[in-house]
């Protein structure tokens, strides 16, 4: 499930439910502090029964979906019973098809490893996806440059000169690269649709073997290694592009010019043959 924004006493948080095997985790954070509640299947069912003793056979998946849909909605009632640096207790009540339901959250402050697992590592993965996407875009632009070069090689004229573009060179692009900040907060950035798309793409990738230890240092180091490989590959790509550019910029001879050259070569060959024959007769 994606991160969903909620407000607790006018303080903004992002909330999500995370399933891992038979365990369920409820997570909240504001990019600085993270709270988490982990429940096994048995603990989840026990809490569901304790919170709703008059309702039988509450399905775990259905209840999780209900919690996700109603958490933070104006039609539901969310009460903060206790909030400290180390814990957060809340009570959520709502109606589901006329049936009143209750859930009591008992969050604890997440450890550094949990913060890394649920947020920091995800952002590292998103950076990897973005770098990969940038590399693919560079390749698309290079292919377009080559395609346009083919048209120039056969003397195709561009009717609108303002559409003419220079040969794209990644190194020069980075030298002049400038971007303005969107002014979004960290919460806005993480919860925007574009970031959700990148996070889903990152989740679909297989975990890198070099990050199997789960430590922040191994992830950062792995990211640096990938960045170094990317730069080396980019340099080779630039060299190939320069070579292709040089080849495409060679003047293309017209058929008339080719015929003229062939005729002159033939004349020179005949003169050489005649001279050779004359010398042999001496």
Coordinates of C-alpha atoms in Angstrom, one line a residue:
X1 CA 0.0 0.0 0.0
X2 CA 1.1 3.6 -0.7
X3 CA 1.9 6.2 2.0
X4 CA -1.3 8.1 3.0
X5 CA -1.3 11.4 4.7
X6 CA -3.0 11.9 8.1
X7 CA -3.1 14.7 10.6
X8 CA -2.7 14.3 14.3
X9 CA -3.4 17.5 16.2
X10 CA -2.5 19.5 13.1
X11 CA 0.8 17.6 12.7
X12 CA 1.2 15.9 9.4
X13 CA 2.2 12.2 9.2
X14 CA 2.3 9.5 6.5
X15 CA 0.7 6.2 7.2
X16 CA 0.8 2.8 5.6
X17 CA 0.1 -0.9 6.3
X18 CA 2.9 -3.4 5.5
X19 CA 2.4 -7.1 5.1
X20 CA 5.4 -9.4 5.4
X21 CA 4.5 -13.1 5.4
X22 CA 1.8 -13.6 8.1
X23 CA 2.8 -10.5 10.0
X24 CA 1.2 -7.1 9.7
X25 CA 2.9 -3.8 10.4
X26 CA 1.2 -0.4 10.8
X27 CA 3.7 2.4 10.2
X28 CA 3.6 6.2 10.7
X29 CA 6.3 8.8 10.2
X30 CA 6.9 12.5 9.5
X31 CA 10.3 11.9 7.9
X32 CA 11.9 12.6 11.3
X33 CA 10.2 10.3 13.7
X34 CA 8.7 6.9 12.8
X35 CA 6.2 4.9 14.9
X36 CA 5.4 1.2 14.2
X37 CA 3.1 -1.5 15.5
X38 CA 3.9 -5.1 14.5
X39 CA 1.4 -7.9 14.9
X40 CA 1.5 -11.6 14.1
X41 CA -1.6 -13.2 12.6
X42 CA -2.8 -14.4 16.0
X43 CA -2.1 -11.1 17.7
X44 CA -4.0 -9.3 15.0
X45 CA -7.0 -11.5 15.3
X46 CA -6.9 -11.2 19.1
X47 CA -6.9 -7.4 19.0
X48 CA -9.7 -7.4 16.4
X49 CA -11.9 -9.5 18.7
X50 CA -11.0 -7.4 21.8
X51 CA -11.9 -4.1 20.0
X52 CA -15.0 -5.5 18.4
X53 CA -16.4 -8.2 20.8
X54 CA -19.9 -8.2 19.3
X55 CA -18.7 -9.0 15.8
X56 CA -17.6 -12.5 14.8
X57 CA -15.4 -13.8 12.0
X58 CA -13.6 -10.6 11.1
X59 CA -11.4 -11.4 8.1
X60 CA -7.9 -10.0 8.5
X61 CA -7.6 -8.8 4.9
X62 CA -11.0 -7.1 5.0
X63 CA -10.2 -5.4 8.2
X64 CA -6.9 -4.1 7.0
X65 CA -8.6 -2.7 3.9
X66 CA -11.2 -1.0 6.2
X67 CA -8.4 0.5 8.3
X68 CA -6.6 1.8 5.2
X69 CA -9.7 3.3 3.7
X70 CA -10.9 5.0 6.9
X71 CA -7.7 6.1 8.5
X72 CA -7.6 9.9 8.2
X73 CA -11.0 10.2 6.6
X74 CA -13.4 12.9 7.8
X75 CA -16.2 10.3 8.1
X76 CA -14.1 8.4 10.7
X77 CA -13.2 9.4 14.2
X78 CA -9.5 9.3 15.2
X79 CA -8.6 10.0 18.8
X80 CA -5.0 10.4 20.1
X81 CA -5.0 8.8 23.6
X82 CA -1.3 9.1 24.3
X83 CA 1.7 10.5 22.4
X84 CA 5.2 10.6 23.7
X85 CA 8.7 10.3 22.1
X86 CA 8.5 6.5 22.6
X87 CA 4.9 5.6 22.0
X88 CA 1.7 6.6 20.3
X89 CA -1.7 5.3 21.2
X90 CA -4.8 6.0 19.1
X91 CA -8.4 4.9 18.7
X92 CA -10.0 4.8 15.3
X93 CA -13.8 4.3 15.0
X94 CA -15.9 4.2 11.9
X95 CA -19.1 2.7 10.4
X96 CA -18.9 -0.1 7.8
X97 CA -22.3 -0.6 6.1
X98 CA -24.0 0.6 9.3
X99 CA -21.8 -1.6 11.5
X100 CA -19.7 0.3 14.0
X101 CA -16.0 -0.8 14.1
X102 CA -13.1 0.1 16.4
X103 CA -9.4 -0.3 16.2
X104 CA -6.8 0.7 18.9
X105 CA -3.3 1.4 17.6
X106 CA -0.4 0.9 20.0
X107 CA 2.6 2.3 18.2
X108 CA 6.2 2.3 19.5
X109 CA 9.0 4.4 18.3
X110 CA 10.8 2.6 15.4
X111 CA 14.5 1.6 15.7
X112 CA 17.1 3.0 13.4
X113 CA 17.1 -0.3 11.4
X114 CA 13.3 -0.1 11.0
X115 CA 13.5 3.5 9.9
X116 CA 16.1 2.5 7.3
X117 CA 14.1 -0.5 6.2
X118 CA 10.8 1.3 5.6
X119 CA 12.0 4.7 4.4
X120 CA 15.7 5.3 3.9
X121 CA 16.4 2.2 1.9
X122 CA 13.3 2.9 -0.3
X123 CA 14.6 6.3 -1.1
X124 CA 18.0 4.8 -2.1
X125 CA 16.1 2.4 -4.4
X126 CA 14.2 5.3 -5.9
X127 CA 17.5 7.1 -6.7
X128 CA 18.8 3.9 -8.4
X129 CA 15.6 3.8 -10.5
X130 CA 15.9 7.5 -11.4
X131 CA 19.6 7.0 -12.5
X132 CA 18.6 4.0 -14.6
X133 CA 15.8 6.0 -16.1
X134 CA 18.1 8.9 -16.9
X135 CA 20.5 6.5 -18.6
X136 CA 17.7 5.2 -20.8
X137 CA 16.6 8.7 -21.7
X138 CA 20.2 9.6 -22.7
X139 CA 20.2 6.5 -25.0
X140 CA 16.9 7.6 -26.6
X141 CA 18.3 11.1 -27.2
X142 CA 21.5 9.6 -28.7
X143 CA 19.4 7.3 -31.0
X144 CA 17.4 10.4 -32.1
X145 CA 20.6 12.3 -32.8
X146 CA 21.8 9.4 -35.0
X147 CA 18.5 9.2 -36.8
X148 CA 18.5 13.0 -37.5
X149 CA 22.1 12.6 -38.7
X150 CA 21.0 10.1 -41.3
X151 CA 18.5 12.6 -42.6
X152 CA 21.2 15.3 -42.8
X153 CA 23.5 12.9 -44.6
X154 CA 21.0 12.7 -47.5
X155 CA 20.6 16.4 -47.6
X156 CA 17.1 16.6 -46.1
X157 CA 16.3 20.2 -45.3
X158 CA 14.5 21.4 -42.2
X159 CA 11.8 23.8 -43.1
X160 CA 11.7 25.4 -39.7
X161 CA 15.3 26.3 -38.6
X162 CA 14.2 27.0 -35.0
X163 CA 13.7 23.3 -34.6
X164 CA 17.3 22.5 -35.3
X165 CA 19.0 21.0 -32.2
X166 CA 22.7 20.5 -31.3
X167 CA 24.2 17.0 -30.8
X168 CA 23.4 16.0 -27.3
X169 CA 26.5 15.4 -25.1
X170 CA 25.8 14.2 -21.5
X171 CA 29.0 15.7 -20.1
X172 CA 28.1 19.2 -21.3
X173 CA 24.5 18.7 -20.1
X174 CA 25.8 18.1 -16.5
X175 CA 28.1 21.1 -16.7
X176 CA 25.2 23.4 -17.4
X177 CA 22.6 21.4 -15.5
X178 CA 20.3 23.7 -13.5
X179 CA 17.1 22.9 -11.7
X180 CA 14.8 24.9 -9.4
X181 CA 13.4 23.5 -6.2
X182 CA 9.7 22.8 -6.3
X183 CA 9.4 24.1 -2.8
X184 CA 7.6 20.9 -1.7
X185 CA 8.2 19.5 1.8
X186 CA 9.6 16.1 2.4
X187 CA 6.1 14.7 3.1
X188 CA 4.7 16.2 -0.1
X189 CA 7.5 14.8 -2.2
X190 CA 7.2 11.2 -0.8
X191 CA 3.4 11.2 -1.1
X192 CA 3.2 12.7 -4.6
X193 CA 2.0 10.5 -7.5
X194 CA 5.4 10.7 -9.3
X195 CA 7.2 9.4 -6.2
X196 CA 4.6 6.6 -5.8
X197 CA 5.3 5.5 -9.4
X198 CA 9.1 5.4 -8.7
X199 CA 8.6 3.5 -5.5
X200 CA 6.5 0.9 -7.1
X201 CA 9.1 0.5 -9.8
X202 CA 11.8 0.2 -7.2
X203 CA 9.8 -2.4 -5.2
X204 CA 9.5 -4.5 -8.4
X205 CA 13.3 -4.8 -8.7
X206 CA 15.1 -7.7 -7.1
X207 CA 17.2 -6.8 -4.1
X208 CA 20.9 -6.3 -4.8
X209 CA 23.0 -9.0 -3.2
X210 CA 25.4 -6.4 -1.9
X211 CA 22.7 -4.9 0.3
X212 CA 21.5 -8.2 1.8
X213 CA 23.0 -7.2 5.2
X214 CA 20.4 -4.5 5.4
X215 CA 22.9 -1.9 6.8
X216 CA 22.7 1.7 5.9
X217 CA 26.5 1.7 5.1
X218 CA 26.2 -1.2 2.6
X219 CA 23.3 0.5 0.8
X220 CA 25.2 3.8 0.5
X221 CA 28.4 2.0 -0.6
X222 CA 26.4 0.0 -3.2
X223 CA 24.9 3.2 -4.5
X224 CA 28.3 4.8 -4.9
X225 CA 29.6 1.7 -6.7
X226 CA 26.7 1.8 -9.1
X227 CA 27.2 5.5 -9.6
X228 CA 30.9 4.9 -10.5
X229 CA 29.9 2.2 -13.0
X230 CA 27.3 4.5 -14.5
X231 CA 30.0 7.2 -15.0
X232 CA 32.4 4.8 -16.7
X233 CA 29.6 3.5 -18.9
X234 CA 28.6 7.1 -19.7
X235 CA 32.1 8.0 -20.7
X236 CA 32.3 5.1 -23.1
X237 CA 28.9 6.1 -24.5
X238 CA 30.1 9.7 -25.1
X239 CA 33.2 8.4 -26.9
X240 CA 31.0 6.2 -29.2
X241 CA 28.6 9.2 -29.8
X242 CA 31.6 11.4 -30.7
X243 CA 32.8 8.8 -33.2
X244 CA 29.4 8.4 -34.7
X245 CA 29.0 12.1 -34.9
X246 CA 32.3 12.5 -36.7
X247 CA 31.3 9.8 -39.2
X248 CA 28.0 11.4 -39.9
X249 CA 29.6 14.8 -40.4
X250 CA 31.7 13.6 -43.3
X251 CA 30.5 15.1 -46.6
X252 CA 28.2 12.9 -48.5
X253 CA 29.0 12.8 -52.2
X254 CA 26.2 13.3 -54.8
X255 CA 25.8 10.8 -57.7
X256 CA 27.1 13.5 -60.1
X257 CA 30.3 14.0 -58.1
X258 CA 30.8 10.2 -57.8
X259 CA 30.5 9.8 -61.6
X260 CA 32.9 12.7 -62.1
X261 CA 35.5 11.1 -59.8
X262 CA 35.0 7.7 -61.5
X263 CA 35.5 9.3 -64.9
X264 CA 38.7 11.0 -63.8
X265 CA 40.0 7.8 -62.3
X266 CA 39.3 6.0 -65.5
X267 CA 41.2 8.6 -67.5
X268 CA 44.2 8.4 -65.2
X269 CA 44.2 4.6 -65.5
X270 CA 44.1 4.8 -69.3
X271 CA 47.0 7.3 -69.4
X272 CA 49.0 5.1 -67.0
X273 CA 48.4 2.0 -69.2
X274 CA 49.4 3.9 -72.3
X275 CA 52.6 5.1 -70.7
X276 CA 53.4 1.6 -69.5
X277 CA 52.9 0.1 -73.0
X278 CA 55.1 2.8 -74.5
X279 CA 57.9 2.1 -72.0
X280 CA 57.7 -1.6 -72.8
X281 CA 58.2 -0.8 -76.5
X282 CA 61.4 1.0 -76.0

